[in-house]
Coordinates of C-alpha atoms and ligand atoms in Angstrom, one line a residue:
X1 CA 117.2 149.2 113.8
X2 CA 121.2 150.0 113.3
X3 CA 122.5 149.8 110.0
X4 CA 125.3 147.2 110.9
X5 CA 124.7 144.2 113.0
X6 CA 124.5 145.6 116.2
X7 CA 123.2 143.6 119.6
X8 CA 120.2 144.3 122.1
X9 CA 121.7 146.1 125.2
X10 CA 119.9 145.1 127.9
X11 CA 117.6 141.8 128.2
X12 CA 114.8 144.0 129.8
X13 CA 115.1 146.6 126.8
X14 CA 115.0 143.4 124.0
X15 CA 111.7 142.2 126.2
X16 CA 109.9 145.9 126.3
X17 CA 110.9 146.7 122.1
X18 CA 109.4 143.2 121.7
X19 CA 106.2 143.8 123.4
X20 CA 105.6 147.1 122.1
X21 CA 105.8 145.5 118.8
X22 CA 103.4 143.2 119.2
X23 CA 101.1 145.4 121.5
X24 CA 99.4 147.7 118.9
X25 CA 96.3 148.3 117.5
X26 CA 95.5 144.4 117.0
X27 CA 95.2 144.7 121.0
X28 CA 92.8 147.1 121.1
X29 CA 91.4 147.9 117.5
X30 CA 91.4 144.4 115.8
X31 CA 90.8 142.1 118.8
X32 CA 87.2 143.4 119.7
X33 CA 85.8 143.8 116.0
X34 CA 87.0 140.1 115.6
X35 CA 85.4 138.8 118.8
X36 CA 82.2 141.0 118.0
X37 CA 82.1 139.7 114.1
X38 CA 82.4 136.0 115.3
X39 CA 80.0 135.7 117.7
X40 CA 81.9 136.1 120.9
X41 CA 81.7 132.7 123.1
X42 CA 82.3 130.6 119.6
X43 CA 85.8 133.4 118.9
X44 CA 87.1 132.6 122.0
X45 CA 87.4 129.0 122.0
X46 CA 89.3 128.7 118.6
X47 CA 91.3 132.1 119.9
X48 CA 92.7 129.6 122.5
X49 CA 93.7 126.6 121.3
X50 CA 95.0 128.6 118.0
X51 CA 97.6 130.3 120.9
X52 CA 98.6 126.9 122.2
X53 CA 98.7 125.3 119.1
X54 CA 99.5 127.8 116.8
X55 CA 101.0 131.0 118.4
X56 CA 103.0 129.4 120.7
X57 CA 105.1 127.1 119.0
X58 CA 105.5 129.7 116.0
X59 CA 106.6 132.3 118.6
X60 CA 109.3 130.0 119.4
X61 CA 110.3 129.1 116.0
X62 CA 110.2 133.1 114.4
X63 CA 113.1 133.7 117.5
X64 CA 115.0 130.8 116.7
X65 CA 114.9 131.4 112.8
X66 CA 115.9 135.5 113.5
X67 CA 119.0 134.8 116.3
X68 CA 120.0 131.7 113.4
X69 CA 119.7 134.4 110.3
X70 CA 121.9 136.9 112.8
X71 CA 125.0 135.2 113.1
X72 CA 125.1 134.5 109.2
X73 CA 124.6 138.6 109.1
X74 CA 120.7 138.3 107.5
X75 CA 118.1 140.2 109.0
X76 CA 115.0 139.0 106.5
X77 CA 112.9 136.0 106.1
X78 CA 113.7 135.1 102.8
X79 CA 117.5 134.2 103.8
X80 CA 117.0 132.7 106.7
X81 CA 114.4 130.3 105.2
X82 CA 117.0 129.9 102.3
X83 CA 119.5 128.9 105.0
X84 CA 117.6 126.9 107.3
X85 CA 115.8 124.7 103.8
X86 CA 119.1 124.3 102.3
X87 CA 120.1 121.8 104.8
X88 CA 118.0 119.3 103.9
X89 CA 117.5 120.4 100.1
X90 CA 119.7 122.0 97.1
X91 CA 120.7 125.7 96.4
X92 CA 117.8 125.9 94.0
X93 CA 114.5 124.7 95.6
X94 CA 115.8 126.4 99.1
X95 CA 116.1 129.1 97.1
X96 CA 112.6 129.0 95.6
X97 CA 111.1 128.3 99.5
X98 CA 112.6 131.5 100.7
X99 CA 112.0 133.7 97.3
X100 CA 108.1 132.5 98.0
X101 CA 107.7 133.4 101.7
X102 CA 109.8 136.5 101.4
X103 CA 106.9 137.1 98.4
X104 CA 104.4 136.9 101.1
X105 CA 106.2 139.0 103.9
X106 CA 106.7 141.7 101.6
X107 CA 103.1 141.2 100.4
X108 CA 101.2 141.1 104.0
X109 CA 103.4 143.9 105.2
X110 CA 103.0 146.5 102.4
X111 CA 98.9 145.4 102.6
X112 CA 98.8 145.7 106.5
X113 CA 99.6 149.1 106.1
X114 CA 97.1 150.0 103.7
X115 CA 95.0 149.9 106.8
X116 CA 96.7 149.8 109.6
X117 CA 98.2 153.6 109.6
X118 CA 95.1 154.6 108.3
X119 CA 93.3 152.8 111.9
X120 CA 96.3 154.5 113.2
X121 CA 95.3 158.0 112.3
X122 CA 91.5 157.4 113.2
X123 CA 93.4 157.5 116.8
X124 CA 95.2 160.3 116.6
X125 CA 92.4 162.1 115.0
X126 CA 90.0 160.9 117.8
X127 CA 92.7 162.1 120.3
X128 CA 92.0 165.5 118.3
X129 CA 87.8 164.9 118.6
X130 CA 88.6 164.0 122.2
X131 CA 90.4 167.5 123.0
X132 CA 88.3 169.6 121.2
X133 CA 84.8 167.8 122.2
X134 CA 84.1 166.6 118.8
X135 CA 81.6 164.0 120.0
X136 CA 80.7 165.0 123.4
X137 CA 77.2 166.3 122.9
X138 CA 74.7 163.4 123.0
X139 CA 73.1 165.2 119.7
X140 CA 74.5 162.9 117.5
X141 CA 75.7 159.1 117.4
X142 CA 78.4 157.7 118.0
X143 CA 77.8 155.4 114.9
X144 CA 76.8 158.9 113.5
X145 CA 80.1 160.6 114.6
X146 CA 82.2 157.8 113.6
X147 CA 80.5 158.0 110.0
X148 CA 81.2 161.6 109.7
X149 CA 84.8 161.4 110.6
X150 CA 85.7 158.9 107.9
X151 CA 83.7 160.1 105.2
X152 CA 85.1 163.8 105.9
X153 CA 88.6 164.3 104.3
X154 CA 89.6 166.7 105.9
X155 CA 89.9 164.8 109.2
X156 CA 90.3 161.1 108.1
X157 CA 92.5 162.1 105.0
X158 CA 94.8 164.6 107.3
X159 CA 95.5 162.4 109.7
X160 CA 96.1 159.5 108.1
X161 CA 99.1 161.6 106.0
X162 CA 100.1 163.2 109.0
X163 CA 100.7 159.9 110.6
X164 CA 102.3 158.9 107.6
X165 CA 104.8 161.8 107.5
X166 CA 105.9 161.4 110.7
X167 CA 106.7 157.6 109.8
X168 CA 108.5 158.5 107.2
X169 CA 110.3 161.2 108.7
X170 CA 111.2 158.8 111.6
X171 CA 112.7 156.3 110.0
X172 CA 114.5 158.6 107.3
X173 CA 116.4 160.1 110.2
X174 CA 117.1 156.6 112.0
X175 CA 115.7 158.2 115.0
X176 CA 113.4 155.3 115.7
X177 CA 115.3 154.1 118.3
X178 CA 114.3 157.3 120.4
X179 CA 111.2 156.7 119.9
X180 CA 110.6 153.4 121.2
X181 CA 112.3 154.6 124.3
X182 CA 109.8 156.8 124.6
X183 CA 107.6 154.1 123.9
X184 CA 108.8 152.1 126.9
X185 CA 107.3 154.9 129.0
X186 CA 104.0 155.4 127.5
X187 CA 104.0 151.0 127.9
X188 CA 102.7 151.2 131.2
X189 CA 100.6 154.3 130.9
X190 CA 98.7 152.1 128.5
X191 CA 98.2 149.3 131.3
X192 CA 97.5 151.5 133.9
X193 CA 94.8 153.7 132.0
X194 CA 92.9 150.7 130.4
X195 CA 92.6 149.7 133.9
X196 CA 91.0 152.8 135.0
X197 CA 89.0 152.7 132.0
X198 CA 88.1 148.6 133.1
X199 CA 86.7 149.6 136.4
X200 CA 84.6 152.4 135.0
X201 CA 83.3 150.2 132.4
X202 CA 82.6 147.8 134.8
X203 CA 80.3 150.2 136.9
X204 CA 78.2 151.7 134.8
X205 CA 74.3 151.5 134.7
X206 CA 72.7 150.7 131.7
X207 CA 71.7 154.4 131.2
X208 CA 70.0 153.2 127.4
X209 CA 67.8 149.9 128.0
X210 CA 67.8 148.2 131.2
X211 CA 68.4 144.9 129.5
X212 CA 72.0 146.1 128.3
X213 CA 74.9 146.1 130.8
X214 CA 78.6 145.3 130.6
X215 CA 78.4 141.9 132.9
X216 CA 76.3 141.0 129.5
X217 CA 79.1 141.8 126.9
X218 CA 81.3 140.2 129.4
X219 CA 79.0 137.2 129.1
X220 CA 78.9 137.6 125.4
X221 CA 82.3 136.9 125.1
X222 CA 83.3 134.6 127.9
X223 CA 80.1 132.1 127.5
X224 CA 81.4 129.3 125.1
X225 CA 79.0 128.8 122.4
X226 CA 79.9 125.5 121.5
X227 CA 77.2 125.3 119.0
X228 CA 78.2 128.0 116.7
X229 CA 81.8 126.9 116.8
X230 CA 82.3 127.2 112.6
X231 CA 85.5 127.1 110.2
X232 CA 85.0 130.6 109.0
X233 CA 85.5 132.0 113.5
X234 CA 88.6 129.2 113.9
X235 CA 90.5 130.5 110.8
X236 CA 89.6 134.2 112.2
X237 CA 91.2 133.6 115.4
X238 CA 94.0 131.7 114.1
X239 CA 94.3 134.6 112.2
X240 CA 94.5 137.1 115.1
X241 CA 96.5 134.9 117.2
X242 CA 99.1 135.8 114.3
X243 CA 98.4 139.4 114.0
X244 CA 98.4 140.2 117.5
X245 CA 101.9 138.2 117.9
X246 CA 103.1 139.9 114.8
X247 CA 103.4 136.3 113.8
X248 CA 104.3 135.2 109.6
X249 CA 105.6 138.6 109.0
X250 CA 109.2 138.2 109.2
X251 CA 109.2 141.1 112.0
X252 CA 109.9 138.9 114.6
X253 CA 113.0 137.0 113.0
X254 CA 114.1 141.0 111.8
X255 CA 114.2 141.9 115.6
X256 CA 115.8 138.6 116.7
X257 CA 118.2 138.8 114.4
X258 CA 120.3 141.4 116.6
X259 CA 120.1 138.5 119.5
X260 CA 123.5 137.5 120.6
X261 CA 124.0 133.7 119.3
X262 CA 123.8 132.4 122.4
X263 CA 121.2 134.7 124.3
X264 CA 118.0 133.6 125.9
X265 CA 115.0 132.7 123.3
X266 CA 111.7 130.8 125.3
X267 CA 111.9 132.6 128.5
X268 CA 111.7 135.8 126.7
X269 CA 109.5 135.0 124.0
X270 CA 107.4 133.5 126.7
X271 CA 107.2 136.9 128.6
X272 CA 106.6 138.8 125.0
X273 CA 103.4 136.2 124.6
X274 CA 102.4 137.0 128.3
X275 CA 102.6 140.9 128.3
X276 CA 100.5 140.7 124.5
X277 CA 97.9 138.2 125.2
X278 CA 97.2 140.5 129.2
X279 CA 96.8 143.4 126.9
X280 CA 94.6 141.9 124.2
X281 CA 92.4 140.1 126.4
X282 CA 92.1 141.3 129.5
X283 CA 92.6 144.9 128.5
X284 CA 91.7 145.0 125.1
X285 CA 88.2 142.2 125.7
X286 CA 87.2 143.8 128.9
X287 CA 86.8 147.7 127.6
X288 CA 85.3 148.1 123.8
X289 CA 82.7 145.0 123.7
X290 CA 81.2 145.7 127.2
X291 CA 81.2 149.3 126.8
X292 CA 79.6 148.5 123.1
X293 CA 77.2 146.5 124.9
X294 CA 76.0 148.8 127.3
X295 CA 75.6 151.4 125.0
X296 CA 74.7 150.0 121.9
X297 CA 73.2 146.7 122.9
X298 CA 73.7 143.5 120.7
X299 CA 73.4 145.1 117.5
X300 CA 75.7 147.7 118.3
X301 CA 78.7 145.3 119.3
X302 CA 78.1 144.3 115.1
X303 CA 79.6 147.7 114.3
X304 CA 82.7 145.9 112.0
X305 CA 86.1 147.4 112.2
X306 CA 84.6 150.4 113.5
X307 CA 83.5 149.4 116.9
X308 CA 86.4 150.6 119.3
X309 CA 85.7 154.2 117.7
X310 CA 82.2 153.7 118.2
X311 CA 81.9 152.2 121.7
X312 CA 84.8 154.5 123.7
X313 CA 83.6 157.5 123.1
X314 CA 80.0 156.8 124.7
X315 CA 82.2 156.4 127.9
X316 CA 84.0 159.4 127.8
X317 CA 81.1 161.2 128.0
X318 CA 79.9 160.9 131.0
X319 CA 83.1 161.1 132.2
X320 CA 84.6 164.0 134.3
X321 CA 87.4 165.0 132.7
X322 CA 86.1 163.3 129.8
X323 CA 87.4 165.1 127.1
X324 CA 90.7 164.8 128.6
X325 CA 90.8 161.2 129.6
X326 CA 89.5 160.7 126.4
X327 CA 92.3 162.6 124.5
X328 CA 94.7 160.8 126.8
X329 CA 93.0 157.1 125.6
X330 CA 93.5 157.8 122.1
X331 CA 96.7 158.8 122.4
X332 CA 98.0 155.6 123.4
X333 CA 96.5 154.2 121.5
X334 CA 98.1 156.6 118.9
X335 CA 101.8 155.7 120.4
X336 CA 100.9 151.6 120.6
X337 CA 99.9 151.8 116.9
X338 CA 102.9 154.2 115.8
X339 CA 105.3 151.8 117.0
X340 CA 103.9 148.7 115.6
X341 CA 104.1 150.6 112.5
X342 CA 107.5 151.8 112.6
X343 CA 108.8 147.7 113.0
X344 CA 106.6 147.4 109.8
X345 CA 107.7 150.1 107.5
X346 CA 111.2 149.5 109.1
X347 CA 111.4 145.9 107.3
X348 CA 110.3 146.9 104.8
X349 CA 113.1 149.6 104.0
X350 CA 115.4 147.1 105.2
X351 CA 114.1 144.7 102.7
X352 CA 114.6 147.1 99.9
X353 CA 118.5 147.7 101.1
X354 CA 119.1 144.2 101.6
X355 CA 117.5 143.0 98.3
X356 CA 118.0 146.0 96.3
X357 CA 120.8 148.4 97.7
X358 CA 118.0 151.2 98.1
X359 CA 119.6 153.7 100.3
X360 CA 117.7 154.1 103.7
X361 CA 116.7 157.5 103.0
X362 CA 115.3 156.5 99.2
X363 CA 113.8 153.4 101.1
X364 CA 111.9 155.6 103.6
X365 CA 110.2 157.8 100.3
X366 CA 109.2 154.8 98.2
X367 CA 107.6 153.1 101.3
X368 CA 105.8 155.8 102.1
X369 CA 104.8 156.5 98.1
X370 CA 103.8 152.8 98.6
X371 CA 101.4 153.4 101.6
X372 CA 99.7 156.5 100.2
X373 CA 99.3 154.3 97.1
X374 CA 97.7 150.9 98.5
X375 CA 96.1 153.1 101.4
X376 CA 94.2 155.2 99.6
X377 CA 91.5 152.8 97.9
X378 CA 89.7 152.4 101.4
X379 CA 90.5 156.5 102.9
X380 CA 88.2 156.9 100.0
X381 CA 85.5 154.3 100.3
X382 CA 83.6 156.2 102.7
X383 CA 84.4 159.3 101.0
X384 CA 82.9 158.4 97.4
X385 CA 80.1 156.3 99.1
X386 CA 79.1 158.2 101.6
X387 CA 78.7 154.9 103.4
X388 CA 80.4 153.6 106.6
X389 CA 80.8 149.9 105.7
X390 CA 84.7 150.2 104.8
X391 CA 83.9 147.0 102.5
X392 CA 87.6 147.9 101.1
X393 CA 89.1 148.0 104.1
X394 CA 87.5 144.9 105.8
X395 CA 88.1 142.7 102.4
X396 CA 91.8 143.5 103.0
X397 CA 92.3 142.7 106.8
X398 CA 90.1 139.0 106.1
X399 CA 92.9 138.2 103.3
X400 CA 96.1 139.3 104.7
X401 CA 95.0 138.7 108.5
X402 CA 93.0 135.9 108.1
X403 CA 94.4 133.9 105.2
X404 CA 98.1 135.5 104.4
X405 CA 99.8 135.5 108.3
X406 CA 98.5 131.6 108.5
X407 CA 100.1 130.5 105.6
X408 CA 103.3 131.9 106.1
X409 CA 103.2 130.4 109.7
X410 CA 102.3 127.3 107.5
X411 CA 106.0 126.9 105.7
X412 CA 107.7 128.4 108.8
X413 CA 106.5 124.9 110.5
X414 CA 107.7 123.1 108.0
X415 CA 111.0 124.5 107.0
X416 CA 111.6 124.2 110.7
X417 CA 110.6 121.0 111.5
X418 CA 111.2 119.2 108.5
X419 CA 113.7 120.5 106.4
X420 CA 115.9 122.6 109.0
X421 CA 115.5 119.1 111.2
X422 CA 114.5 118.9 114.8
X423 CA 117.7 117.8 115.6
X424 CA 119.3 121.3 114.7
X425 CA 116.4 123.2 115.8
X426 CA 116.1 122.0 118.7
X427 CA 119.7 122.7 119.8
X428 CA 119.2 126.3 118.2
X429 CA 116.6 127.0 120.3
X430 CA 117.4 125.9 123.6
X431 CA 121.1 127.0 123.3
X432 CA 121.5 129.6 126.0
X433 CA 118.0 129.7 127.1
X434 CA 116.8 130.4 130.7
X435 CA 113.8 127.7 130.2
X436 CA 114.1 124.6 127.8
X437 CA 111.4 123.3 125.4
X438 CA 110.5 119.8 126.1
X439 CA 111.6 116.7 123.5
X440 CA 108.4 116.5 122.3
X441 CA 108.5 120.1 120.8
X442 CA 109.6 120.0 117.9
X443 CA 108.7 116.3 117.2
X444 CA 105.2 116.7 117.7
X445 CA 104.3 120.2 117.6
X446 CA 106.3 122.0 115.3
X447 CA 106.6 119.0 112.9
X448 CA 102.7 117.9 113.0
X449 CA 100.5 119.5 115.3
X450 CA 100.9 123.1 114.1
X451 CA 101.2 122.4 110.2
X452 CA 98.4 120.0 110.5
X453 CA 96.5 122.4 112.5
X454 CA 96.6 125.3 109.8
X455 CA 96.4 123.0 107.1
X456 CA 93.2 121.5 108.5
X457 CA 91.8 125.0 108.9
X458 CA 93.0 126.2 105.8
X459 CA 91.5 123.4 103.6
X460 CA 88.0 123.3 105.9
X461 CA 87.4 127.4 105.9
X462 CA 87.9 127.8 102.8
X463 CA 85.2 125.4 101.6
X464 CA 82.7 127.3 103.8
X465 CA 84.0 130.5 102.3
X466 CA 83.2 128.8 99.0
X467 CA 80.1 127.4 100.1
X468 CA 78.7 130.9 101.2
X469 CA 79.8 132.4 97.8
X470 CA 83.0 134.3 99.4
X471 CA 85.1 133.4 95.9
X472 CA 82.7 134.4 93.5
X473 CA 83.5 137.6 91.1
X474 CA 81.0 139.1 92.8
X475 CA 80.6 137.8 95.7
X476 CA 77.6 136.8 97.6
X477 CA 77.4 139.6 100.9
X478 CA 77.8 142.1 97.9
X479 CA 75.2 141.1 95.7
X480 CA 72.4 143.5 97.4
X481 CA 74.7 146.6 97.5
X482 CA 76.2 146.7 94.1
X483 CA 77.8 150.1 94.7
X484 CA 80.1 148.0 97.1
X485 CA 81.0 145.6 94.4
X486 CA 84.1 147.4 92.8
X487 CA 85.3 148.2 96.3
X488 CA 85.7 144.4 96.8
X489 CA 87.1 143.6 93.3
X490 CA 89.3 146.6 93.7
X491 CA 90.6 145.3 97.2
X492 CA 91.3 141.6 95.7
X493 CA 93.2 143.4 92.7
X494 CA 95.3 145.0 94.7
X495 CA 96.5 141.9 96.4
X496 CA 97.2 140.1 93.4
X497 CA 99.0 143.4 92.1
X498 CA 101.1 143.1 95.2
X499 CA 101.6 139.6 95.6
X500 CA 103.3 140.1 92.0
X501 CA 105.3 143.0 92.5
X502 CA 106.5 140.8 95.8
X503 CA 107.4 138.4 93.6
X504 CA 109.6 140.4 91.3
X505 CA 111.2 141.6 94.0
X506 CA 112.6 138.5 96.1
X507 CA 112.9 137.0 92.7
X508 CA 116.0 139.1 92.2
Ligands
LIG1 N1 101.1 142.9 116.5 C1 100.7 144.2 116.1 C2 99.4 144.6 116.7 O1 98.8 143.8 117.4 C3 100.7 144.4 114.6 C4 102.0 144.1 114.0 C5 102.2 143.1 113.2 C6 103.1 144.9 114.4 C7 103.4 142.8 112.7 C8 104.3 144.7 113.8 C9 104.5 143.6 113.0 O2 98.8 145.6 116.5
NA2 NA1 99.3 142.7 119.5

C-alpha cells in the first residue's frame, strides 16, 4: 500500500486486490478442516445464515468505516472507530472504544500469523514434495507423509522462514504492489485448476472400500443435519464467515481507506463476497472433503487442520502428470496464501508507523521478529512431540478465528449502528454507490440483527465450551494426553501476552 494517501486506479483492479485478499488459505485450507470438525450437514447451516446475518452486513459496514477513515487521512481501525464513536460520545470514551478494538486487531493479526504463514509454507513445501515425488509412492500414508513433513525441520522449519523472508523482503522494498499484479494473473489459474481438479474428483472410483466415494463426502456436507445443529458448530462458522471475508481485522477498512469519498461501496463489496464465497464453497467444499472421503473414508475426513495436506495428494497420484499438476496445485495455493499474508503483515507495519513512527523498513524487521517469535511454539509441536495433533496450532485458530474476529465484528455493529447513527451511516454508505442498501439496513440489521446475533452466540457457545470443560486450566480433551497440556497452556499464554502488548500499544 502507498506511503501517502493514494487512490485505487481502476474499479476492476480495487475489485481483484479485494478478492485476492480475502481468497487465501481460509478458502481452501480452513474451510474444509472446519466443515470436517463440525460435522458437515450441521456446519453448513449455521455457515449460511452467519453470511446473511453476519458477513454480509459487516462487509458493508468495514467499507463504509475504511472510505470514512480515508478522507480524514486514517488508514487503521482504531481511528476510524475513534471518529465514527465520537459523534455520539466524548473524546475520552471514543477514545477508549477505538484503543480496545485496535487492541484486538493488532492482537488477531499478529496471532493469525503465527499460523497462517506457517499453513502457508506447508504449501510451498508440498509444491516442493509435489515436484520432486515426495509422496508419490503408495508405500507410505498420506496421514504418514503429512506427519513426517511437519515433525521434520528441515522441511516444515525451512519453508516456513523462507516464506517468511520473502514477506519481509516484499514489503521492505514496497514492492508489494507488483506482486499482487501478479497475483491478478495467477486469480484465475486458481479457478480454472480447482475445476479441473473438481471434475477429477468427481470421477473417481472408490479404489479403497467400495462404500467410500465422493458423491458421499458431497452428501456429508450438503445433507443438513438438523439434529446436531450445536453452539460450539454456529460460533465456528460465524467464525469462518469472518475469516474467510477477512472480516474484524481492520484489513478491509485499511484497503478501503484508499477509496475515493464518493466511489462505489455495495456493488463492489457485493462482488468481493461473491468471488470468496464461489471459491470457498464451490471450490474449496467440492475438492478436499470428497477427495478425503474417498480415500480416507469417514474417519479420515477427521484429520484436523491437516486434512487438505492429507486428502490432495491421494489424487495426485494417480494422476498423469501428477507430480506436476500437483506442484502446480500447491503453488496456488502458495500465491493465494502469500497474498493474504502480505495485506496482513502490511497493517500491521502500517500500524506501527501510524501509532509509533516506526520506519517502514524497521516495521518490516520487527514484524517479522514478531512472526518467528509467536510462530514458532506450534513449528515445534510436532517437532518435540513427535505427534501430528498440532494441539498449539489448533488452540490458536479456535481463539482468534472463532472467538476474536466475532467480537470485533461485535463493536463494529455497534459503533456503526448506534453510536455512528444510522442516519449518517446510511448516507456514507450509499453515497456514490452503484446499488443502494434498503431502509431497513441499518435499522434492523446492523443495529439489532447482527449484534444480537453474535451476542446470542457468544453468550450460548461459550457455556457449552464451559460445560464440556473447554476453560479449565487443563482442560478436558487434554486430560488423556498430558504431554499436550503445556502446548495448550502455552497457546492461551501467548494470547494473553499479546492481547497486552496490543494494549500498550494503541494505548499510546
Ligand atoms: N481471508 C483470508 C483467507 O481466507 C485470510 C485473511 C484474513 C487475509 C484477513 C487477510 C486479512 O485466507
Ligand atoms: Na477467504
Amino acid at each position: 500500500m502507498p506511503e501517502n494517501r493514494e487512490n485505487w486506479g481502476t474499479k476492476i483492479g480495487l475489485i481483484l486486490d479485494m478478492a485476492g485478499n480475502a481468497i487465501g488459505l481460509g478458502n481452501f485450507w480452513r474451510f474444509p478442516y472446519q466443515v470436517a470438525k463440525n460435522g458437515g450437514g450441521a456446519f453448513m447451516l449455521p455457515y449460511f445464515a452467519a453470511l446473511l446475518l453476519l458477513g454480509i452486513p459487516l462487509i458493508y459496514v468495514e467499507w463504509m468505516q475504511g472510505r470514512y477513515g480515508g478522507k480524514y487521512g486514517h488508514g487503521t481501525i482504531g481511528c476510524m472507530t475513534y471518529l465514527q464513536a465520537k459523534e455520539k460520545l466524548g473524546h475520552s470514551s471514543a477514545a477508549i472504544i477505538g484503543a480496545l478494538i485496535g487492541m484486538l486487531v493488532f492482537s488477531v493479526t499478529v496471532l493469525v500469523n503465527a499460523y497462517y504463514t506457517q499453513i502457508t509454507g506447508w504449501t510451498l513445501g508440498y509444491s516442493y514434495l509435489s515436484l520432486t515425488g515426495g509422496y508419490m509412492g503408495t508405500a507410505r500414508s498420506t496421514a504418514e507423509v503429512f506427519g513426517s513433513y511437519i515433525q521434520n525441520p528441515s522441511l516444515s522449519i525451512t519453508f516456513w522462514v523462507i516464506t517468511l523472508a520473502l514477506l519481509a523482503f516484499a514489503l521492505s522494498r514496497g514492492v508489494q504492489k507488483g506482486i499482487e499484479a501478479w497475483a491478478k494473473v495467477m486469480m484465475p489459474l486458481l479457478y480454472v485448476f480447482g475445476f479441473i481438479l473438481i471434475i477429477r474428483t468427481l470421477t473417481l472410483g472408490s479404489p479403497v472400500n467400495p462404500d467410500w466415494s465422493p458423491i458421499k463426502g458431497l452428501d456429508y456436507i450438503w445433507s443438513p443435519k438438523w439434529s446436531e445443529l450445536n453452539w460450539q458448530s454456529a460460533l465456528a462458522a460465524a467464525g469462518q464467515i469472518f475469516f474467510t471475508l477477512s472480516l474484524g481485522m481492520g484489513i478491509i477498512q485499511n484497503y478501503a481507506s484508499y477509496l475515493k469519498p464518493d466511489e462505489d461501496i455495495v456493488l463492489s463489496a457485493t462482488t468481493t463476497v461473491f468471488l470468496n464465497e464461489f471459491a470457498e464453497v464451490i471450490l474449496g467444499g467440492t475438492i478436499a472433503i470428497p477427495i478425503a472421503y474417498t480415500f480416507l473414508g469417514p474417519e479420515g475426513v477427521a484429520s484436523g487442520v491437516g486434512l487438505s495436506f492429507i486428502a490432495l495428494p491421494n489424487v495426485f497420484r494417480m494422476m498423469t502428470g501428477g507430480q506436476f499438476f500437483g506442484a502446480l496445485w500447491f503453488l496456488v495455493l502458495f500465491v493465494a496464501g502469500f497474498t493474504s499474508a502480505i495485506a496482513m503483515y502490511n497493517y500491521l507495519i502500517t500500524i506501527l508507523q501510524e501509532d509509533l513512527n516506526v520506519p517502514r523498513k524497521i516495521g518490516a524487521v520487527v514484524v517479522f521478529g514478531f512472526y518467528i517469535l509467536v510462530g514458532l511454539p506450534s513449528a515445534l509441536e510436532p517437532i518435540l512431540t513427535r505427534t501430528s495433533e498440532l494441539i498449539f496450532l489448533t488452540e490458536l485458530d479456535n481463539w482468534v478465528g472463532n472467538y476474536f474476529l466475532v467480537i470485533v465484528g461485535l463493536i463494529e455493529a455497534v459503533v456503526v449502528g448506534w453510536l455512528f447513527g444510522e442516519k449518517k451511516a446510511k448516507e456514507e454508505i450509499n453515497r456514490g454507490s452503484y446499488w443502494k442498501v434498503p431502509s431497513g439496513f441499518f435499522n434492523v440489521m446492523v443495529k439489532f440483527i447482527t449484534p444480537l446475533s453474535i451476542a446470542v452466540l457468544l453468550i450460548f457457545s461459550t457455556k457449552s465450551y464451559i460445560d464440556d470443560g473447554y476453560f479449565k486450566w487443563i482442560p478436558s480433551f487434554v486430560e488423556k494426553t498430558p504431554e499436550l497440556i503445556p502446548w495448550v497452556q502455552g497457546a492461551r499464554l501467548l494470547l494473553l501476552t499479546i492481547l497486552i502488548i496490543g494494549f500498550a500499544e494503541t494505548y499510546y
